[in-house]
Coordinates of N, CA, C and O in Angstrom, one line a residue:
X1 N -9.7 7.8 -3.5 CA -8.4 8.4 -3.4 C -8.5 9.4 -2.2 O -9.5 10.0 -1.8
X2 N -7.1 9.5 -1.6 CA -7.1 10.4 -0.2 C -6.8 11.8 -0.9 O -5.9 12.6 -0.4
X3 N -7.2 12.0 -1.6 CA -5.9 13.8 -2.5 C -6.7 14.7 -1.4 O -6.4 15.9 -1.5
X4 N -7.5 14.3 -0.6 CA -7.8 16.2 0.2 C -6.9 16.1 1.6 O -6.8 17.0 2.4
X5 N -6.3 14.7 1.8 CA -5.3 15.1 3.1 C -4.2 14.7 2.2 O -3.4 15.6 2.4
X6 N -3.8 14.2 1.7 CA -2.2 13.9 0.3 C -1.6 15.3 -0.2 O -0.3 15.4 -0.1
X7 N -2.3 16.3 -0.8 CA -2.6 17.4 -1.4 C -1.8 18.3 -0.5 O -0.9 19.0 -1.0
X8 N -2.1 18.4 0.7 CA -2.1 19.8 1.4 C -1.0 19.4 2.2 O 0.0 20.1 2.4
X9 N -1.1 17.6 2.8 CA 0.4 17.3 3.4 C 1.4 17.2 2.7 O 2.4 17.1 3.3
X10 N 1.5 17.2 1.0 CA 2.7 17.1 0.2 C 2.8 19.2 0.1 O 3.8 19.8 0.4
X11 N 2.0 19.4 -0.2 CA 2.3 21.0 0.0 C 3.1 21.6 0.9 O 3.8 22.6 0.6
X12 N 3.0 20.8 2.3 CA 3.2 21.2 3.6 C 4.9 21.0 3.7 O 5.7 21.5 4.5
X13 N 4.9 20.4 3.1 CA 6.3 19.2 3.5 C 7.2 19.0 1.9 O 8.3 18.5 1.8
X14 N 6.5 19.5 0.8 CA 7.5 19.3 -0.8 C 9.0 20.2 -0.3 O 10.1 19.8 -0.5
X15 N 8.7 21.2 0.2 CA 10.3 22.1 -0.2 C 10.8 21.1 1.3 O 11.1 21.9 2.2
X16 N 10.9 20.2 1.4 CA 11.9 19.4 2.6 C 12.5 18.3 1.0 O 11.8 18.0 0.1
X17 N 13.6 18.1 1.3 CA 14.2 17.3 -0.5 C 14.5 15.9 0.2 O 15.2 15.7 1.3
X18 N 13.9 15.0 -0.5 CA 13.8 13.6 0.2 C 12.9 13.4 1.0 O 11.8 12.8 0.9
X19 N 13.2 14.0 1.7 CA 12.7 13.8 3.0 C 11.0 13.7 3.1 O 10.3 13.0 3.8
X20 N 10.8 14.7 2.1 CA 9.1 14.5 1.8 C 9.0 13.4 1.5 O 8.4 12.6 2.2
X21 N 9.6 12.8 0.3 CA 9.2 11.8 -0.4 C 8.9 10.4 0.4 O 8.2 9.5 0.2
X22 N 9.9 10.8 1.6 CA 9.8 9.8 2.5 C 8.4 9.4 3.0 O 7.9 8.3 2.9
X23 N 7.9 10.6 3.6 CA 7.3 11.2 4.7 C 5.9 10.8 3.2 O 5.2 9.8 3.4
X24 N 5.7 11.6 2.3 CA 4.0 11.0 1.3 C 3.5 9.6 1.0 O 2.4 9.1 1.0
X25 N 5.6 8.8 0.6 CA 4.9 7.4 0.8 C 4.5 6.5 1.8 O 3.7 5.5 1.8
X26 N 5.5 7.0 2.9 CA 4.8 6.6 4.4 C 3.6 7.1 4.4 O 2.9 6.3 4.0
X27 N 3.1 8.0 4.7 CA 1.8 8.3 4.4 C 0.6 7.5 3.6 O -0.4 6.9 3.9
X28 N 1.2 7.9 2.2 CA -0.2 7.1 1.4 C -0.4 5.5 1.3 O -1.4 4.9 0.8
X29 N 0.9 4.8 1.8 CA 1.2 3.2 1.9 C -0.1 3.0 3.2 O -0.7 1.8 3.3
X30 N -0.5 4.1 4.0 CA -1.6 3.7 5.2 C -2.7 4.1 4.8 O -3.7 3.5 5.1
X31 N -2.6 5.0 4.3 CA -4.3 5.7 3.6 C -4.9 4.9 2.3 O -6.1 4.8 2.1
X32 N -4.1 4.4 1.6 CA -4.7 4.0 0.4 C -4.5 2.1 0.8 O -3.7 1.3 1.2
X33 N -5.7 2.0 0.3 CA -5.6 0.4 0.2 C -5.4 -0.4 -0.8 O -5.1 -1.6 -0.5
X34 N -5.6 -0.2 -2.0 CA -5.4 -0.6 -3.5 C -4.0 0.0 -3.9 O -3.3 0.8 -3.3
X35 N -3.5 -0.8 -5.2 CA -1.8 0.0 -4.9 C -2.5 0.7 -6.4 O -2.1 1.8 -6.7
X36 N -3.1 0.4 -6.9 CA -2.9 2.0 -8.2 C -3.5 3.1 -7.5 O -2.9 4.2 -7.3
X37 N -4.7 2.8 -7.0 CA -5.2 4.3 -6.1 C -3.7 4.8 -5.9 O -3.2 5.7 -6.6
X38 N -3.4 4.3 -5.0 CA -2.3 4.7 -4.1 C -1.0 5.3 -5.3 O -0.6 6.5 -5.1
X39 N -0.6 4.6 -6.1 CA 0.3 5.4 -6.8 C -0.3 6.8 -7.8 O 0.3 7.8 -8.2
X40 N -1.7 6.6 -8.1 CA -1.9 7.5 -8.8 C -2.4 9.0 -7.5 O -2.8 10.1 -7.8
X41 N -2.2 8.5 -6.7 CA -2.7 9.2 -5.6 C -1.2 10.3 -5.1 O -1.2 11.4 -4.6
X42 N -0.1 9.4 -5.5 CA 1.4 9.9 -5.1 C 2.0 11.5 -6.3 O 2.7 12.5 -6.4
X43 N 0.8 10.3 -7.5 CA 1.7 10.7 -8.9 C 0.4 12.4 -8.5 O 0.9 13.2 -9.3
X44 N -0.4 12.8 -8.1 CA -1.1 13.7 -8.4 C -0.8 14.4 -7.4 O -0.6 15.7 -7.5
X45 N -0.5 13.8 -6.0 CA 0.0 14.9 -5.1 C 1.5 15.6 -5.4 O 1.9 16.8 -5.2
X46 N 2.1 14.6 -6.0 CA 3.5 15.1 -6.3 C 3.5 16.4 -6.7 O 3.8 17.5 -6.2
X47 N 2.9 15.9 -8.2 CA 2.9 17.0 -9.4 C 2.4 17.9 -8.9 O 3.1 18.8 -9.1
X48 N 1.2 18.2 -8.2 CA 0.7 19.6 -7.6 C 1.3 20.6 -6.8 O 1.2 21.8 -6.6
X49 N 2.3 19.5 -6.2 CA 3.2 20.4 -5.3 C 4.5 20.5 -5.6 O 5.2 21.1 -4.8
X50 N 5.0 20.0 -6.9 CA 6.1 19.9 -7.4 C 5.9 21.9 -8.4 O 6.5 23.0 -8.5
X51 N 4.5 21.2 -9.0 CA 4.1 22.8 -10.0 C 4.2 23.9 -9.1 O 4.5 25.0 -9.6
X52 N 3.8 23.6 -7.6 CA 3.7 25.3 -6.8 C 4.7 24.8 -6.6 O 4.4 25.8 -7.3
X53 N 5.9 24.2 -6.3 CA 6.9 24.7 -5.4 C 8.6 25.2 -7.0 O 9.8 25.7 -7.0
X54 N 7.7 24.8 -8.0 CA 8.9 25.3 -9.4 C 8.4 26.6 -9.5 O 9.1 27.6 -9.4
X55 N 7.1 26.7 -9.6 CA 6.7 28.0 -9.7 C 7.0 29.1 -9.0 O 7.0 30.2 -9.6
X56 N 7.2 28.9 -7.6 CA 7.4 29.6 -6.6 C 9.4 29.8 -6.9 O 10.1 30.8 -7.0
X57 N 9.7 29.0 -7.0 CA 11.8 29.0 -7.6 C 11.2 29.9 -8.7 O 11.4 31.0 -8.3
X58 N 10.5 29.9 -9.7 CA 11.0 31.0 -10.9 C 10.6 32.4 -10.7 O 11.2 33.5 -10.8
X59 N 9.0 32.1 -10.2 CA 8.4 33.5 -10.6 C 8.4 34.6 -9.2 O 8.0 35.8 -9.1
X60 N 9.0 33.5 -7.9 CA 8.6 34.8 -6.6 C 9.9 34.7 -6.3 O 10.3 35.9 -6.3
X61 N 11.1 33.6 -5.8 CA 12.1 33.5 -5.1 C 13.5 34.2 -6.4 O 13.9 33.8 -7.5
X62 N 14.1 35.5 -5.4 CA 15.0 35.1 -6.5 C 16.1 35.4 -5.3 O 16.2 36.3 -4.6
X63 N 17.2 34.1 -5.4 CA 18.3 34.3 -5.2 C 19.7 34.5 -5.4 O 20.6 33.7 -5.4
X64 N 20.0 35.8 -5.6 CA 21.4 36.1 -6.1 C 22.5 35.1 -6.7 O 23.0 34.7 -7.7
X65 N 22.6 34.8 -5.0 CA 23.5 33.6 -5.2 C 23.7 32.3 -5.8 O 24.8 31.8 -6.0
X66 N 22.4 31.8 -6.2 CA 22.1 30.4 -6.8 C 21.8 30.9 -7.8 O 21.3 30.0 -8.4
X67 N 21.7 32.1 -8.8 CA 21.2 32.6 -10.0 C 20.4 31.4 -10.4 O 19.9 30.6 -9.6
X68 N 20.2 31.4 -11.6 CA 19.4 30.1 -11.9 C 19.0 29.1 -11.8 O 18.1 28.7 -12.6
X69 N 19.7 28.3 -10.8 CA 20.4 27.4 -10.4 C 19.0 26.7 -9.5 O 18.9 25.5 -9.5
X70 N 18.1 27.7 -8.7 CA 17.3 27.6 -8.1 C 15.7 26.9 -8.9 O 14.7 26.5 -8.2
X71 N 15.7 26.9 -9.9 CA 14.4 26.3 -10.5 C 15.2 25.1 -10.6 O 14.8 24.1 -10.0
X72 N 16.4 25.0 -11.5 CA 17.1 23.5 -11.8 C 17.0 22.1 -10.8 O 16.9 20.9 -11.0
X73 N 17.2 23.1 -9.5 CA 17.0 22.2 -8.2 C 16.0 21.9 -7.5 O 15.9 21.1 -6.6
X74 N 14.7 23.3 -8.3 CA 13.2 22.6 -7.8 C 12.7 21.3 -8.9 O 11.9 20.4 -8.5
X75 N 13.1 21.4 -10.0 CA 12.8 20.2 -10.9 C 13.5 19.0 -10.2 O 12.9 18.0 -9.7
X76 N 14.8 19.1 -10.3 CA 15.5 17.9 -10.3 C 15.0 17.2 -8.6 O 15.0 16.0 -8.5
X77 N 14.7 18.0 -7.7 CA 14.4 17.4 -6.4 C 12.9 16.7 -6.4 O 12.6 15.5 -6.1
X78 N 11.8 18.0 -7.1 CA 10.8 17.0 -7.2 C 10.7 16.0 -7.9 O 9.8 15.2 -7.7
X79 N 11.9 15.9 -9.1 CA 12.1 13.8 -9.7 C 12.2 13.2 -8.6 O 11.3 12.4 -8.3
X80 N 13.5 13.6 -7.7 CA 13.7 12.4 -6.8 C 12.6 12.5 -5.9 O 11.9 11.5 -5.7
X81 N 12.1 13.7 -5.2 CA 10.9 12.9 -4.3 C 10.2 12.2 -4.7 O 10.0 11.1 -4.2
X82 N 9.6 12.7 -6.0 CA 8.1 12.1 -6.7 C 8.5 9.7 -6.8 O 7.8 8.7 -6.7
X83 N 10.1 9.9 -7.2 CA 10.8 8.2 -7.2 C 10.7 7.9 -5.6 O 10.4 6.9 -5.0
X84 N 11.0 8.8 -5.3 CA 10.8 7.9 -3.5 C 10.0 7.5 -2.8 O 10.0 6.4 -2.1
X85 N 9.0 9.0 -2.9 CA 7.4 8.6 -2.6 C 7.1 7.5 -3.2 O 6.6 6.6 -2.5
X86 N 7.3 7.4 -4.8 CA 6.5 5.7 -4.8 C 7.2 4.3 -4.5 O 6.6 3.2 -4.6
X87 N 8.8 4.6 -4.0 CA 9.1 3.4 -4.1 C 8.7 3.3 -2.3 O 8.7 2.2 -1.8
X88 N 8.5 4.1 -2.0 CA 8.5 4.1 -0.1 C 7.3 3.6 0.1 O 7.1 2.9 1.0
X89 N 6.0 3.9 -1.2 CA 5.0 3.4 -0.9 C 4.8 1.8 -1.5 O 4.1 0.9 -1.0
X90 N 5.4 1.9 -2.4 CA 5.4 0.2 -2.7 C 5.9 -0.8 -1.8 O 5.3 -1.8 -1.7
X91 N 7.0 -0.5 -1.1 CA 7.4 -1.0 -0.3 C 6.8 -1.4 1.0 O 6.7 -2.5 1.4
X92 N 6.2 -0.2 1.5 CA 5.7 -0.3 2.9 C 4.3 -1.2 2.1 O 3.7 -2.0 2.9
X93 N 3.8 -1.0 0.8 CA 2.0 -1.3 1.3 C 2.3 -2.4 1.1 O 1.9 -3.1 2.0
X94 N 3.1 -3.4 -0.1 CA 3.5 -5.0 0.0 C 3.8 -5.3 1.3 O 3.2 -6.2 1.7
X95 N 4.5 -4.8 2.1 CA 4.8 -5.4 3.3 C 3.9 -5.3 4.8 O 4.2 -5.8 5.9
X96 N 2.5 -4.2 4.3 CA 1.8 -4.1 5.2 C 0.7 -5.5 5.0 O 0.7 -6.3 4.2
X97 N -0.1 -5.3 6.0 CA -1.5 -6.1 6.4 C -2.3 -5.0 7.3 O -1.9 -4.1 8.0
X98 N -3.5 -5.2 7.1 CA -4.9 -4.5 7.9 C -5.6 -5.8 7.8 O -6.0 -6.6 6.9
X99 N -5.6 -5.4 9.6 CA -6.8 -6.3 10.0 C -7.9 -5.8 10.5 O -7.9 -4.5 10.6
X100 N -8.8 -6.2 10.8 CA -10.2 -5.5 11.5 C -10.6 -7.1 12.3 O -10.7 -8.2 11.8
X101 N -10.8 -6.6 13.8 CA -11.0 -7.7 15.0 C -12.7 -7.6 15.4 O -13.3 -6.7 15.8
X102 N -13.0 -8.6 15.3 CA -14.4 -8.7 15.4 C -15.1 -9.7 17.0 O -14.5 -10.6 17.6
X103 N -16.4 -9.1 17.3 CA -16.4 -10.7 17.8 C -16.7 -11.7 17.4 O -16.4 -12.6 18.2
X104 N -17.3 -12.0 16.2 CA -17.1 -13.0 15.5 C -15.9 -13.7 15.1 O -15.7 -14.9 14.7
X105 N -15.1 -12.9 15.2 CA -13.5 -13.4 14.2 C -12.4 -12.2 14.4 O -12.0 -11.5 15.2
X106 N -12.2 -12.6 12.7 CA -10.7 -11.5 12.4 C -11.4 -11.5 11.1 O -12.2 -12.3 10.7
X107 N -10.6 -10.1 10.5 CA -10.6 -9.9 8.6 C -9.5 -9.4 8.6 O -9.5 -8.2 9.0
X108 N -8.0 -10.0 7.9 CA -7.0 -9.3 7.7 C -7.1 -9.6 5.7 O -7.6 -10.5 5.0
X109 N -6.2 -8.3 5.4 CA -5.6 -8.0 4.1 C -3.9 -8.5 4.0 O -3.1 -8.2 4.9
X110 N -3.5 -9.2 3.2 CA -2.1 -8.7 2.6 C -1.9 -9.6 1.5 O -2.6 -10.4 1.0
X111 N -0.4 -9.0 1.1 CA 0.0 -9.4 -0.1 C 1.4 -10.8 0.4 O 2.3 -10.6 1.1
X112 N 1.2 -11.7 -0.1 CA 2.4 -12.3 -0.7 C 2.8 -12.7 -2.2 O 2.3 -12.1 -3.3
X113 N 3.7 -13.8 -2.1 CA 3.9 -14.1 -3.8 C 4.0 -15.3 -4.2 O 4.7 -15.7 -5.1
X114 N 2.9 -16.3 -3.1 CA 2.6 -17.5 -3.7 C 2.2 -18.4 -2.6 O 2.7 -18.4 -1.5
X115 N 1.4 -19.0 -3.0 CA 0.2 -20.0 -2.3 C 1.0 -20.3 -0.8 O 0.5 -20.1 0.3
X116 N 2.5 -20.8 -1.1 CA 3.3 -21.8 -0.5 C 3.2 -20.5 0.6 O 2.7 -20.7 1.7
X117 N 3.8 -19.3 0.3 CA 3.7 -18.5 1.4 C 2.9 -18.3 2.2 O 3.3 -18.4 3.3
X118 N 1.2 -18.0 2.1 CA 0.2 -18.2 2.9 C 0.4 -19.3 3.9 O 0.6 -19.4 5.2
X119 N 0.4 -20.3 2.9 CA 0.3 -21.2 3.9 C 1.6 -21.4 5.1 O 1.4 -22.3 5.9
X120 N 2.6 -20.9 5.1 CA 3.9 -20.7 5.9 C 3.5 -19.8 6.6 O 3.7 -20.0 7.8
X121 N 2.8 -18.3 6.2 CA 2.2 -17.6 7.4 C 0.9 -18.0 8.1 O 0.6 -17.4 9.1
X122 N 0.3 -18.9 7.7 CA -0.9 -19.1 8.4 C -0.7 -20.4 9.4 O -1.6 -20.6 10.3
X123 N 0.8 -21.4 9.2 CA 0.7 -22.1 9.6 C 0.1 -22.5 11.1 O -0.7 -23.4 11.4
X124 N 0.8 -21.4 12.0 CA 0.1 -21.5 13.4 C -1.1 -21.4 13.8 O -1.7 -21.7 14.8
X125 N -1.5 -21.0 12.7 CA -3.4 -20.7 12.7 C -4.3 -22.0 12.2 O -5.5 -22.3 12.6
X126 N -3.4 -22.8 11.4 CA -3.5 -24.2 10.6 C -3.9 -25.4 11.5 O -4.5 -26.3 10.9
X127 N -3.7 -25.6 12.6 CA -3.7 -26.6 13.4 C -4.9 -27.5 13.6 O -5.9 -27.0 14.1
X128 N -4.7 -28.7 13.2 CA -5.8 -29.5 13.6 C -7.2 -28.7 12.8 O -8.2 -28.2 13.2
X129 N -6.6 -28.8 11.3 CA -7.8 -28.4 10.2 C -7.7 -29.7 9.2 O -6.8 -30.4 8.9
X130 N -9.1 -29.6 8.9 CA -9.7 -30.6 7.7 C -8.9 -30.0 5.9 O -8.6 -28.8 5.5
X131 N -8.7 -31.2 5.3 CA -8.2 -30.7 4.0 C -9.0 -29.4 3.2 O -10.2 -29.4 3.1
X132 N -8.5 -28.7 2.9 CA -8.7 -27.4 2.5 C -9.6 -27.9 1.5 O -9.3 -29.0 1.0
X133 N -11.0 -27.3 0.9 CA -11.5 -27.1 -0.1 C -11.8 -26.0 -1.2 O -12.8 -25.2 -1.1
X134 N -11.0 -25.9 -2.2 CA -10.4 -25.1 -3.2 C -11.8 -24.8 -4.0 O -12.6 -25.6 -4.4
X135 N -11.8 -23.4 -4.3 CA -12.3 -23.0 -5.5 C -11.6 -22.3 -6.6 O -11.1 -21.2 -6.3
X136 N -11.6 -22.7 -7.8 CA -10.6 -21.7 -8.5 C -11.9 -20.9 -9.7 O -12.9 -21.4 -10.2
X137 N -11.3 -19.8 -9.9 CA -11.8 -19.2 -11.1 C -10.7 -18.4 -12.0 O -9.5 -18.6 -12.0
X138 N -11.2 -17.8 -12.6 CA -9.8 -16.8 -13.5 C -8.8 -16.2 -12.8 O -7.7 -16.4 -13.1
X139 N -9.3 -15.3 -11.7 CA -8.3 -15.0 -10.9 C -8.1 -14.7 -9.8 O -7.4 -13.8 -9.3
X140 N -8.8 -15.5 -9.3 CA -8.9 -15.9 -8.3 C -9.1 -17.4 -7.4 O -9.9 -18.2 -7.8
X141 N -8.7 -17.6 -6.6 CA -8.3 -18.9 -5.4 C -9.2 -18.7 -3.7 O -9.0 -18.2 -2.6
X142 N -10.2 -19.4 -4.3 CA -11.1 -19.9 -2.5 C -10.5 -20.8 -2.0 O -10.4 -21.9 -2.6
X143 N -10.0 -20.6 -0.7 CA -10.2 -21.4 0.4 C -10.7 -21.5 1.2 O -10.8 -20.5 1.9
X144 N -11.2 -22.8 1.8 CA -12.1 -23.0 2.9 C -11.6 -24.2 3.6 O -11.3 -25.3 3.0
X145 N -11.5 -23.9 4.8 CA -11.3 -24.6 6.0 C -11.5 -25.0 7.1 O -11.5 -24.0 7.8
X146 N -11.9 -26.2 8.0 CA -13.1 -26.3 9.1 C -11.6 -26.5 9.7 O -10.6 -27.1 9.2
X147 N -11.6 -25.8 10.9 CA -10.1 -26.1 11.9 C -11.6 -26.6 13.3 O -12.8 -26.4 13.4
X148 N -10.3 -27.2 14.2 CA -11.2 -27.1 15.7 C -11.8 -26.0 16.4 O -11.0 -25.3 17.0
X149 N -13.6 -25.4 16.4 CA -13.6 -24.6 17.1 C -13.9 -23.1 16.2 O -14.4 -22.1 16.5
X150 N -13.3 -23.4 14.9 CA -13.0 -22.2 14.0 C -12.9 -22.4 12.1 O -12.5 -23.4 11.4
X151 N -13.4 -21.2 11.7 CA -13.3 -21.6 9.7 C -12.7 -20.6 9.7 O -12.8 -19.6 10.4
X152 N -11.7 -20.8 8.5 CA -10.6 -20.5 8.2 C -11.0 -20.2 6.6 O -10.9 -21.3 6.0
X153 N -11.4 -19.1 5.8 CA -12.0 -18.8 4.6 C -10.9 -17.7 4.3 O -10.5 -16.9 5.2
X154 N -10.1 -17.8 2.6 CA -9.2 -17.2 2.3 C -9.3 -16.8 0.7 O -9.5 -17.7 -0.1
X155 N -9.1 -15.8 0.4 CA -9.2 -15.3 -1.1 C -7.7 -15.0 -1.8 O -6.9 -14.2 -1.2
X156 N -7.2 -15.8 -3.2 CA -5.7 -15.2 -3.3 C -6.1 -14.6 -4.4 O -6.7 -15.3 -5.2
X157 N -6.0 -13.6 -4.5 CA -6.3 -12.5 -5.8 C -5.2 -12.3 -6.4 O -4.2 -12.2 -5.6
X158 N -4.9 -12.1 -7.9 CA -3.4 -11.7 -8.5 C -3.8 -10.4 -8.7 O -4.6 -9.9 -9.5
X159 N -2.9 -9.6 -7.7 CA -3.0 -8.2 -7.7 C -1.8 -7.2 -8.7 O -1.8 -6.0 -8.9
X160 N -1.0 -8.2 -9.2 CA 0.4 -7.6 -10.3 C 1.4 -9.0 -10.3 O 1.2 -10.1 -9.8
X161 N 2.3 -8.5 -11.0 CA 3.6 -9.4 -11.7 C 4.3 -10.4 -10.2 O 5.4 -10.0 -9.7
X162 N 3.6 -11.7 -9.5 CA 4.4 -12.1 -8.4 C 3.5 -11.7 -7.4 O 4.3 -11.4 -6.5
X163 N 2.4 -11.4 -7.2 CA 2.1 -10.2 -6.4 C 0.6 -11.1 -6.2 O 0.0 -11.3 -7.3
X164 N 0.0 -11.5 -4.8 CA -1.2 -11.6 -4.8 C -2.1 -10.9 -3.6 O -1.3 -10.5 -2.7
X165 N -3.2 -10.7 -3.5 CA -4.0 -9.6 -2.7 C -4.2 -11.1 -1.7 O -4.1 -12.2 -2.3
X166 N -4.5 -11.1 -0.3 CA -4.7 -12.2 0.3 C -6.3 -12.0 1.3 O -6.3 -11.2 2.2
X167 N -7.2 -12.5 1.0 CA -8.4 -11.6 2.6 C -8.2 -12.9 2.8 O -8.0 -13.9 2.0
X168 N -8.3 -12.8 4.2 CA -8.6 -14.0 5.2 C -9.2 -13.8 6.2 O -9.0 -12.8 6.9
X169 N -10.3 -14.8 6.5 CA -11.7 -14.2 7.4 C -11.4 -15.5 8.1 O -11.0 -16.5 7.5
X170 N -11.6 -15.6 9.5 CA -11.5 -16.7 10.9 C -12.4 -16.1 11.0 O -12.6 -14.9 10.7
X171 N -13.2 -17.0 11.4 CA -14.8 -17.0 12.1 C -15.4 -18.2 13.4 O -15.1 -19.3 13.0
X172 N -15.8 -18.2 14.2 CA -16.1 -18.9 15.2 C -17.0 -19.8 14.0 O -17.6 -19.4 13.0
X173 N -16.6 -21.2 14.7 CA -17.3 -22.3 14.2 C -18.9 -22.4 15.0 O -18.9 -22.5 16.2
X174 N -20.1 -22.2 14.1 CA -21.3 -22.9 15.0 C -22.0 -24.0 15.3 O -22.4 -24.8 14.5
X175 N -22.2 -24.1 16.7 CA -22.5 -25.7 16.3 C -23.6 -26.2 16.5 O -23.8 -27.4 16.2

């Protein structure tokens, strides 16, 4: 888990309303690579900075004018950041990929939500390859592939409900 840079940038940024929320799950959707890390990573920075920033509305700020009104609005904002941060983060990390470029190859990460998709995103990479040879286990999906020149090796992991983890490793073919 990232909580020693999560921690201090939700501190930095909780009394902005929304807007943080924006700003932690853009954040933790890049730092975390697993999505529970990552949400329990949201749910812990939240709360830490949600507790100093209510605490700070009751026991040091007091403003005349908002009489009470001022803790009501540190609770109810850190609900909505703490829902935004995670929906900002679910969003962006389903829709991200990480790759790492080698000279040997490539190793990219992502998620789709079914075989048929891989294969629609990989199509341009597909060209002039031998029939795939499948490994299946409980939960998981090997593929392996001899293309011209290059192997094409792919993992579909069920990472949640619709939801699969994808690695795909291209490697120079040896001959």
């Amino acid at each position: 888990m990232k909580l020693k840079y999560l921690i201090p940038l939700a501190l930095a940024i909780w009394w902005l309303p929304i807007l943080s929320g924006l700003i932690l799950g853009f954040v933790t959707s890049f730092l975390e690579r697993e999505h529970k890390k990552g949400v329990l990573t949201i749910i812990l920075s939240s709360l830490i900075a949600s507790a100093f920033y209510i605490s700070l509305a009751i026991y040091v700020l007091k403003v005349p004018f908002l009489g009470n009104l001022l803790p009501t609005f540190s609770v109810i904002f850190s609900i909505i950041d703490t829902v935004i941060a995670t929906l900002t983060f679910n969003f962006i990390f389903y829709k991200s990929s990480y790759s790492t470029i080698t000279t040997d190859g490539m190793y990219t990460e992502f998620y789709v939500s079914s075989r048929e998709e891989i294969e629609d995103r990989l199509k341009d990479l597909l060209v002039n390859c031998r029939d795939p040879q499948l490994t299946l286990s409980e939960d998981k999906i090997s593929v392996h592939r001899e293309c011209s020149g290059y192997i094409v090796d792919y993992e579909m992991i069920e990472a949640g409900k619709n939801k699969y983890k994808v690695r795909l490793q291209v490697k120079k073919k040896e001959d």
